[in-house]
Each structure stands twice: as C-alpha cells, then as structure tokens.
Amino acid sequence: MRISNIVPDSASAKRYDLHSHSFYSDGTLSPSELVQRAHAAGVEVLALTDHDVTDGLGEAQTAAQQCGMNAIAGVEISVTWKNQTLHVVGLNINPDHPGLQQGLARLRQFRAWRAKEIGRRLEKKRIEGAYAGAARLARGAIIARTHFARFLVEQGYVRGFPQAFRQFLSRGKPGFVPGQWATLEEAVKWIVTAGGQAVVAHPARYKLSAGKLQQMLGEFQECGGEAIEVVCGSHTPEANLHFAGISREHGFLASAGSDYHGPEQTWMDLGKLPSLPEGCTPVWRDWNVYATAPREALA
Ligand code: AMP
Ligand code: MN
Ligand code: MN
Ligand code: MN
C-alpha cells in the first residue's frame, strides 16, 4: 500500500469524482482500468458506483492502493418513486452488509427478468436476438438498457445511444418495461445500515415538476438521505448552480460525480468535473482520505 505519508486531509481541495461505472454494470472498463484512467486524469478520490451491484469494489480498492489514490466503496441503487425511476448513490458503504446485499440481489432479479421482457418486446418490433445480444455485451454481469442500446447500435438499428433511447428504450417506447425497483425508503435504509451516505444522483435528469422534486427531496431527507449530486457530468452548468442552491436551502451535503461509463460512452470525461459552487458543504467534509501519490509515481 502506497500510503507512507498518511495525512487525513478532508479539508483540502482534492479532486473528487464520486460517481462512476465499470463493466460490472453498464460501464465498459474493468475497475482497474477505470481507477488507472481516473488517476492519470488527476482524480484523487474516486467512487465506483455500479448499478445495483458491488462486485467491482474489491478490484477498485486494490488498483487504487497500487497507484496511491483513494477508492470509495459505492453503489448506485435503482429506485421507483411515483412511477418514476430515480437513482440513489451510496458512498462509503460496507459492501458486505447482508441487508444491503439482500436488497441489491432483489433488484438484480428484477433486472434479469426485465432484460428478457425487453427482448420479447423488441422482438414484436421485428428486432431479433436483442436479449442474447445484450447478454453477450454484458459479459455475465447485470444487463442494463445500456447493453440493449449498444446492441441496437451494433446491429445498425440506430445511429447512436440518444436514438436508441429515444426510439426504443425510454418510457412509452416499444422496449420500455416499467421499473419495479427499490422504494426510496428501502434504498436509503440499505445504504445507511451499511454505514454509508445516501446521495440523490443527477437530480436535474428527472422528469419531475418543481413541486414533485421538492416532495421527493423531503421524503429522501426524512428517511435519512444526506446529500445530493450538485455537480454531475450530465448536468449543465446552470443545473449545477440550481442544485447548489437547493442543497443549501434543504441542508443537504453536496456531492460531485462524472457518471463516467467508459471512453466511448460518457457524459463527461474523467478529471473534468468543475468544483462545487461556493456555499456548498461537501459530502466528503468528514472523510479521512489520504495524501495521494503524485501521478508521476505511476509506473
Ligand atoms: P437501466 O438502469 O438498465 O434502466 O439503464 C439506465 C442506464 O441507461 C443509465 O444508467 C445510463 O447509463 C443509460 N441511459 C439512460 N438514458 C440514456 C440516454 N438518453 N442516453 C444514453 N444513456 C442513457
Ligand atoms: Mn448507467
Ligand atoms: Mn444514474
Ligand atoms: Mn450512474
């Protein structure tokens, strides 16, 4: 472990990226590749937050120790709230917590059924072999809509991800299957009982009215949610500022994450996140992260 110079320095302005994916969910890199790329891009504290699964966390931790950076154990939990899908990120979770793992296992069971159902629905639209194709691209890991999107692009049904989602995979489209994910309360409970902090992911991306968003944030806070992603790879600069204001008004801690999925498929590249707007209290306020090895130390 390259932490000869152990200095808890939660107050310093390290570069945090607290939302990213590996091929254990719908990213394209291995956890080690992800960590190495993040390190090379100047990220000093990285959370791997795969959808509904924690299988990549051990490898991420080992890779981070090897290059002298901090890996945070995370997860991104799928939630159904008033017929909408929301994502709640858990940070600094204990991945071995049985309650968390039982909950995630249930979501993965739904995912497995849903993947077959998406395949059946696409078949009715004369798209053959979508389930098998998505499963092949998922390489034995969980199957996400992202894998269907990749299959549709690969087979020439669509030109890119935006079209795949717009035409086939979004709500109301032929391949859309309504979610039966965790309740908001369950997701927060699993995270908190596993010792973690619950964070509303990419709040600007939900199709909720201002009133419903306030209601959701209120419920989230009531059941123990602490933070929202103020700065996010899929947010506009205006959205970052807007949610900075909301975090202050509601007394939420502020998180920052790129939501990186891989070099060819991403909202924003690693190492490019803007800093938190002024007046935000960082979600990492009380964390003990360690002095990070200089990038030049990389072999
Ligand atoms: P799932 O959790 O299987 O329903 O898949 C959701 C994932 O699909 C998200 O985590 C994103 O990675 C991806 N996604 C959703 N909407 C879009 C979009 N419009 N363009 C690209 N990727 C998207
Ligand atoms: Mn994703
Ligand atoms: Mn998400
Ligand atoms: Mn994500």
Tab-separated table of C-alpha atoms and ligand atoms in Angstrom:
chain	number	residue	atom	x	y	z
A	1	MET	CA	0.000	0.000	0.000
A	2	ARG	CA	1.485	3.360	-1.029
A	3	ILE	CA	0.334	5.402	1.897
A	4	SER	CA	3.601	6.027	3.688
A	5	ASN	CA	2.544	9.643	4.102
A	6	ILE	CA	-0.806	9.082	5.807
A	7	VAL	CA	-2.323	12.502	6.350
A	8	PRO	CA	-6.041	12.752	6.850
A	9	ASP	CA	-6.797	15.882	4.880
A	10	SER	CA	-10.523	16.095	4.460
A	11	ALA	CA	-10.295	19.874	4.386
A	12	SER	CA	-8.015	20.177	1.383
A	13	ALA	CA	-9.310	20.660	-2.113
A	14	LYS	CA	-8.742	17.247	-3.556
A	15	ARG	CA	-10.259	16.238	-6.810
A	16	TYR	CA	-13.247	14.057	-6.085
A	17	ASP	CA	-15.262	12.011	-8.555
A	18	LEU	CA	-17.931	10.159	-6.630
A	19	HIS	CA	-19.947	8.513	-9.410
A	20	SER	CA	-18.564	6.077	-11.993
A	21	HIS	CA	-19.223	2.696	-13.590
A	22	SER	CA	-17.254	-0.397	-14.539
A	23	PHE	CA	-18.197	-3.423	-16.644
A	24	TYR	CA	-19.718	-4.978	-13.514
A	25	SER	CA	-22.722	-2.857	-14.517
A	26	ASP	CA	-23.011	-0.783	-17.700
A	27	GLY	CA	-19.541	0.722	-17.939
A	28	THR	CA	-17.022	-0.633	-20.427
A	29	LEU	CA	-13.803	-0.625	-18.362
A	30	SER	CA	-12.653	-3.020	-15.662
A	31	PRO	CA	-12.406	-1.461	-12.195
A	32	SER	CA	-8.579	-1.403	-12.513
A	33	GLU	CA	-8.689	0.290	-15.901
A	34	LEU	CA	-11.177	2.813	-14.537
A	35	VAL	CA	-9.014	3.595	-11.493
A	36	GLN	CA	-5.865	3.926	-13.613
A	37	ARG	CA	-7.564	6.278	-16.064
A	38	ALA	CA	-9.012	8.354	-13.238
A	39	HIS	CA	-5.613	8.608	-11.590
A	40	ALA	CA	-3.949	9.601	-14.860
A	41	ALA	CA	-6.644	12.263	-15.313
A	42	GLY	CA	-5.846	13.790	-11.926
A	43	VAL	CA	-8.740	12.391	-9.882
A	44	GLU	CA	-7.595	11.815	-6.316
A	45	VAL	CA	-10.683	10.260	-4.743
A	46	LEU	CA	-12.844	8.019	-6.904
A	47	ALA	CA	-16.055	6.187	-6.017
A	48	LEU	CA	-17.040	3.205	-8.137
A	49	THR	CA	-20.848	3.219	-8.072
A	50	ASP	CA	-22.107	0.396	-10.280
A	51	HIS	CA	-25.851	-0.041	-10.748
A	52	ASP	CA	-27.286	-2.391	-8.109
A	53	VAL	CA	-24.055	-4.360	-7.686
A	54	THR	CA	-20.835	-4.097	-5.666
A	55	ASP	CA	-18.777	-6.842	-7.353
A	56	GLY	CA	-16.125	-4.433	-8.697
A	57	LEU	CA	-15.278	-2.768	-5.398
A	58	GLY	CA	-12.530	-5.183	-4.300
A	59	GLU	CA	-10.636	-4.784	-7.559
A	60	ALA	CA	-11.083	-0.997	-7.491
A	61	GLN	CA	-9.664	-0.870	-3.965
A	62	THR	CA	-6.623	-2.958	-4.895
A	63	ALA	CA	-5.951	-0.903	-8.028
A	64	ALA	CA	-6.303	2.345	-6.075
A	65	GLN	CA	-3.839	1.174	-3.432
A	66	GLN	CA	-1.372	0.252	-6.170
A	67	CYS	CA	-1.379	3.732	-7.655
A	68	GLY	CA	-1.725	5.547	-4.337
A	69	MET	CA	-5.162	7.027	-4.733
A	70	ASN	CA	-8.341	6.779	-2.682
A	71	ALA	CA	-11.152	4.462	-3.736
A	72	ILE	CA	-14.536	4.950	-2.095
A	73	ALA	CA	-16.874	1.952	-1.929
A	74	GLY	CA	-20.078	2.968	-3.670
A	75	VAL	CA	-23.200	1.746	-5.409
A	76	GLU	CA	-25.990	3.349	-7.472
A	77	ILE	CA	-29.347	1.941	-6.443
A	78	SER	CA	-32.337	1.976	-8.791
A	79	VAL	CA	-35.488	3.318	-7.138
A	80	THR	CA	-39.116	3.566	-8.216
A	81	TRP	CA	-40.816	6.649	-6.829
A	82	LYS	CA	-44.301	7.561	-8.045
A	83	ASN	CA	-43.824	5.589	-11.261
A	84	GLN	CA	-40.515	7.289	-11.983
A	85	THR	CA	-37.065	5.756	-11.836
A	86	LEU	CA	-34.632	7.603	-9.585
A	87	HIS	CA	-31.054	6.751	-8.736
A	88	VAL	CA	-29.640	6.915	-5.232
A	89	VAL	CA	-25.876	6.656	-4.828
A	90	GLY	CA	-24.455	5.136	-1.650
A	91	LEU	CA	-20.959	6.267	-0.632
A	92	ASN	CA	-18.611	4.630	1.857
A	93	ILE	CA	-20.830	1.600	2.199
A	94	ASN	CA	-19.759	-1.647	3.751
A	95	PRO	CA	-20.353	-3.910	0.750
A	96	ASP	CA	-20.518	-6.978	2.981
A	97	HIS	CA	-23.587	-5.759	4.842
A	98	PRO	CA	-26.247	-8.505	4.499
A	99	GLY	CA	-29.219	-6.121	4.380
A	100	LEU	CA	-27.684	-4.148	1.539
A	101	GLN	CA	-26.744	-7.287	-0.369
A	102	GLN	CA	-30.195	-8.840	0.042
A	103	GLY	CA	-31.761	-5.678	-1.290
A	104	LEU	CA	-29.410	-5.462	-4.265
A	105	ALA	CA	-29.969	-9.148	-5.047
A	106	ARG	CA	-33.697	-8.483	-5.324
A	107	LEU	CA	-33.086	-5.636	-7.769
A	108	ARG	CA	-30.802	-7.805	-9.867
A	109	GLN	CA	-33.506	-10.460	-10.010
A	110	PHE	CA	-35.915	-7.894	-11.392
A	111	ARG	CA	-33.215	-6.744	-13.828
A	112	ALA	CA	-32.718	-10.279	-15.133
A	113	TRP	CA	-36.459	-10.714	-15.725
A	114	ARG	CA	-36.754	-7.236	-17.237
A	115	ALA	CA	-33.923	-7.922	-19.701
A	116	LYS	CA	-35.827	-10.916	-21.098
A	117	GLU	CA	-39.003	-8.863	-21.219
A	118	ILE	CA	-37.238	-6.057	-23.114
A	119	GLY	CA	-36.017	-8.714	-25.565
A	120	ARG	CA	-39.578	-10.051	-26.035
A	121	ARG	CA	-40.951	-6.566	-26.597
A	122	LEU	CA	-38.280	-5.682	-29.148
A	123	GLU	CA	-38.913	-8.975	-30.935
A	124	LYS	CA	-42.505	-7.858	-31.509
A	125	LYS	CA	-40.983	-4.916	-33.360
A	126	ARG	CA	-39.019	-7.388	-35.533
A	127	ILE	CA	-35.764	-6.849	-33.692
A	128	GLU	CA	-34.410	-10.368	-33.343
A	129	GLY	CA	-31.876	-11.552	-30.802
A	130	ALA	CA	-31.808	-8.420	-28.665
A	131	TYR	CA	-31.791	-10.302	-25.355
A	132	ALA	CA	-28.967	-12.602	-26.471
A	133	GLY	CA	-27.083	-9.613	-27.869
A	134	ALA	CA	-27.428	-7.533	-24.714
A	135	ALA	CA	-26.440	-10.535	-22.562
A	136	ARG	CA	-23.348	-11.079	-24.733
A	137	LEU	CA	-22.333	-7.421	-24.320
A	138	ALA	CA	-22.937	-7.604	-20.563
A	139	ARG	CA	-20.441	-10.494	-20.344
A	140	GLY	CA	-22.184	-12.198	-17.459
A	141	ALA	CA	-22.671	-9.015	-15.410
A	142	ILE	CA	-26.003	-7.286	-14.863
A	143	ILE	CA	-27.920	-6.338	-18.019
A	144	ALA	CA	-28.820	-2.660	-18.313
A	145	ARG	CA	-30.683	-0.767	-21.005
A	146	THR	CA	-27.237	0.470	-21.995
A	147	HIS	CA	-26.416	-3.031	-23.268
A	148	PHE	CA	-29.567	-3.020	-25.400
A	149	ALA	CA	-28.571	0.394	-26.730
A	150	ARG	CA	-25.148	-0.956	-27.657
A	151	PHE	CA	-26.774	-3.933	-29.396
A	152	LEU	CA	-29.115	-1.655	-31.370
A	153	VAL	CA	-26.168	0.487	-32.494
A	154	GLU	CA	-24.011	-2.544	-33.305
A	155	GLN	CA	-26.746	-4.095	-35.457
A	156	GLY	CA	-27.422	-0.842	-37.273
A	157	TYR	CA	-30.980	-0.298	-35.979
A	158	VAL	CA	-29.985	3.153	-34.711
A	159	ARG	CA	-27.112	5.543	-35.213
A	160	GLY	CA	-26.230	6.110	-31.595
A	161	PHE	CA	-27.236	5.957	-27.962
A	162	PRO	CA	-29.519	9.001	-27.998
A	163	GLN	CA	-31.572	7.468	-30.808
A	164	ALA	CA	-31.618	4.028	-29.156
A	165	PHE	CA	-33.122	5.515	-26.004
A	166	ARG	CA	-35.400	7.950	-27.801
A	167	GLN	CA	-36.830	5.381	-30.188
A	168	PHE	CA	-36.802	2.104	-28.257
A	169	LEU	CA	-35.780	2.219	-24.615
A	170	SER	CA	-37.342	5.285	-22.964
A	171	ARG	CA	-40.684	5.373	-21.186
A	172	GLY	CA	-43.535	4.778	-23.616
A	173	LYS	CA	-41.277	3.279	-26.307
A	174	PRO	CA	-41.526	-0.343	-27.524
A	175	GLY	CA	-38.655	-1.726	-25.436
A	176	PHE	CA	-39.546	0.062	-22.209
A	177	VAL	CA	-40.544	-2.029	-19.217
A	178	PRO	CA	-41.730	-0.075	-16.157
A	179	GLY	CA	-39.386	-0.359	-13.204
A	180	GLN	CA	-40.118	-2.325	-10.055
A	181	TRP	CA	-37.072	-1.136	-8.210
A	182	ALA	CA	-36.495	-0.334	-4.533
A	183	THR	CA	-38.647	2.219	-2.730
A	184	LEU	CA	-36.832	5.438	-1.842
A	185	GLU	CA	-37.040	4.440	1.809
A	186	GLU	CA	-35.563	0.988	1.178
A	187	ALA	CA	-32.639	2.320	-0.849
A	188	VAL	CA	-31.729	4.866	1.829
A	189	LYS	CA	-32.139	2.261	4.565
A	190	TRP	CA	-29.866	-0.261	2.832
A	191	ILE	CA	-27.180	2.384	2.357
A	192	VAL	CA	-27.396	3.846	5.847
A	193	THR	CA	-27.474	0.488	7.638
A	194	ALA	CA	-24.408	-0.471	5.589
A	195	GLY	CA	-22.674	2.556	7.131
A	196	GLY	CA	-22.892	4.742	4.021
A	197	GLN	CA	-24.210	8.129	2.998
A	198	ALA	CA	-27.158	8.301	0.607
A	199	VAL	CA	-26.976	10.776	-2.277
A	200	VAL	CA	-29.646	11.637	-4.862
A	201	ALA	CA	-27.874	11.081	-8.200
A	202	HIS	CA	-28.116	13.586	-11.087
A	203	PRO	CA	-31.207	15.416	-9.748
A	204	ALA	CA	-31.527	17.535	-12.895
A	205	ARG	CA	-32.215	14.485	-15.048
A	206	TYR	CA	-35.595	13.518	-13.578
A	207	LYS	CA	-38.795	14.476	-15.281
A	208	LEU	CA	-40.381	15.820	-12.105
A	209	SER	CA	-42.189	19.101	-11.629
A	210	ALA	CA	-40.563	21.524	-9.185
A	211	GLY	CA	-43.193	20.563	-6.605
A	212	LYS	CA	-42.667	16.814	-7.006
A	213	LEU	CA	-38.919	17.264	-6.839
A	214	GLN	CA	-39.293	19.146	-3.548
A	215	GLN	CA	-41.566	16.393	-2.257
A	216	MET	CA	-39.083	13.707	-3.276
A	217	LEU	CA	-36.182	15.548	-1.634
A	218	GLY	CA	-38.251	15.994	1.527
A	219	GLU	CA	-39.059	12.275	1.704
A	220	PHE	CA	-35.448	11.397	0.933
A	221	GLN	CA	-34.239	13.571	3.793
A	222	GLU	CA	-36.865	12.240	6.171
A	223	CYS	CA	-35.728	8.671	5.687
A	224	GLY	CA	-32.075	9.535	6.254
A	225	GLY	CA	-30.759	10.808	2.904
A	226	GLU	CA	-27.933	13.281	3.434
A	227	ALA	CA	-26.704	14.564	0.114
A	228	ILE	CA	-27.493	15.409	-3.496
A	229	GLU	CA	-25.228	15.438	-6.515
A	230	VAL	CA	-24.806	19.133	-7.131
A	231	VAL	CA	-22.087	18.781	-9.739
A	232	CYS	CA	-22.629	15.979	-12.191
A	233	GLY	CA	-21.230	15.009	-15.586
A	234	SER	CA	-24.714	15.027	-17.078
A	235	HIS	CA	-25.714	18.410	-15.607
A	236	THR	CA	-25.463	21.748	-17.363
A	237	PRO	CA	-23.509	24.484	-15.528
A	238	GLU	CA	-26.884	26.121	-14.785
A	239	ALA	CA	-28.171	22.902	-13.221
A	240	ASN	CA	-25.059	22.696	-11.024
A	241	LEU	CA	-25.798	26.189	-9.700
A	242	HIS	CA	-29.502	25.471	-9.305
A	243	PHE	CA	-28.843	22.364	-7.224
A	244	ALA	CA	-26.157	24.146	-5.230
A	245	GLY	CA	-28.961	26.487	-4.136
A	246	ILE	CA	-31.279	23.580	-3.378
A	247	SER	CA	-28.594	21.815	-1.339
A	248	ARG	CA	-28.166	24.939	0.787
A	249	GLU	CA	-31.901	25.537	1.225
A	250	HIS	CA	-32.617	21.964	2.260
A	251	GLY	CA	-29.439	21.441	4.265
A	252	PHE	CA	-28.082	18.705	2.021
A	253	LEU	CA	-24.414	17.915	1.693
A	254	ALA	CA	-23.165	18.314	-1.864
A	255	SER	CA	-21.598	15.572	-3.952
A	256	ALA	CA	-19.810	15.634	-7.312
A	257	GLY	CA	-19.534	12.823	-9.852
A	258	SER	CA	-18.894	12.405	-13.564
A	259	ASP	CA	-21.130	9.322	-14.023
A	260	TYR	CA	-18.348	8.027	-16.259
A	261	HIS	CA	-19.213	4.849	-18.200
A	262	GLY	CA	-16.112	4.423	-20.382
A	263	PRO	CA	-14.142	6.215	-23.078
A	264	GLU	CA	-16.661	5.699	-25.864
A	265	GLN	CA	-19.806	6.198	-23.883
A	266	THR	CA	-19.886	9.049	-21.499
A	267	TRP	CA	-21.460	12.274	-20.351
A	268	MET	CA	-18.129	13.724	-19.365
A	269	ASP	CA	-14.539	12.510	-19.345
A	270	LEU	CA	-12.692	11.740	-16.126
A	271	GLY	CA	-10.889	14.622	-14.436
A	272	LYS	CA	-13.093	17.307	-15.999
A	273	LEU	CA	-15.623	17.945	-13.211
A	274	PRO	CA	-15.951	21.580	-12.143
A	275	SER	CA	-15.578	22.270	-8.417
A	276	LEU	CA	-18.577	22.622	-6.135
A	277	PRO	CA	-20.146	26.088	-6.297
A	278	GLU	CA	-19.497	28.323	-3.326
A	279	GLY	CA	-21.515	27.801	-0.198
A	280	CYS	CA	-21.928	24.043	-0.646
A	281	THR	CA	-20.909	21.713	2.144
A	282	PRO	CA	-19.064	18.797	0.534
A	283	VAL	CA	-20.312	15.290	1.249
A	284	TRP	CA	-16.644	14.437	1.987
A	285	ARG	CA	-16.450	17.047	4.777
A	286	ASP	CA	-15.775	14.462	7.478
A	287	TRP	CA	-13.952	11.859	5.444
A	288	ASN	CA	-10.445	10.717	6.169
A	289	VAL	CA	-8.829	10.432	2.799
A	290	TYR	CA	-5.119	10.096	2.483
A	291	ALA	CA	-2.425	12.071	0.773
A	292	THR	CA	-2.335	10.770	-2.762
A	293	ALA	CA	0.796	9.636	-4.561
A	294	PRO	CA	1.865	12.051	-7.267
A	295	ARG	CA	0.831	10.987	-10.731
A	296	GLU	CA	4.471	10.750	-11.790
A	297	ALA	CA	4.842	7.885	-9.325
A	298	LEU	CA	2.840	5.710	-11.694
A	299	ALA	CA	4.997	3.045	-13.319
B	1	AMP	P1	-31.213	0.786	-16.573
B	1	AMP	O1	-30.747	1.031	-15.178
B	1	AMP	O2	-30.886	-0.598	-17.045
B	1	AMP	O3	-32.632	1.157	-16.808
B	1	AMP	O4	-30.327	1.690	-17.513
B	1	AMP	C1	-30.163	3.028	-17.241
B	1	AMP	C2	-28.839	3.478	-17.844
B	1	AMP	O5	-29.013	3.783	-19.211
B	1	AMP	C3	-28.341	4.760	-17.220
B	1	AMP	O6	-27.585	4.472	-16.083
B	1	AMP	C4	-27.486	5.348	-18.310
B	1	AMP	O7	-26.202	4.765	-18.260
B	1	AMP	C5	-28.165	4.871	-19.571
B	1	AMP	N1	-29.027	5.899	-20.177
B	1	AMP	C6	-30.278	6.243	-19.829
B	1	AMP	N2	-30.771	7.184	-20.661
B	1	AMP	C7	-29.802	7.433	-21.569
B	1	AMP	C8	-29.689	8.288	-22.698
B	1	AMP	N3	-30.692	9.076	-23.074
B	1	AMP	N4	-28.521	8.271	-23.397
B	1	AMP	C9	-27.517	7.460	-23.025
B	1	AMP	N5	-27.568	6.626	-21.978
B	1	AMP	C10	-28.689	6.610	-21.252
B	2	MN	MN	-25.563	3.630	-16.391
B	3	MN	MN	-27.909	7.145	-12.870
B	4	MN	MN	-24.547	6.341	-12.941
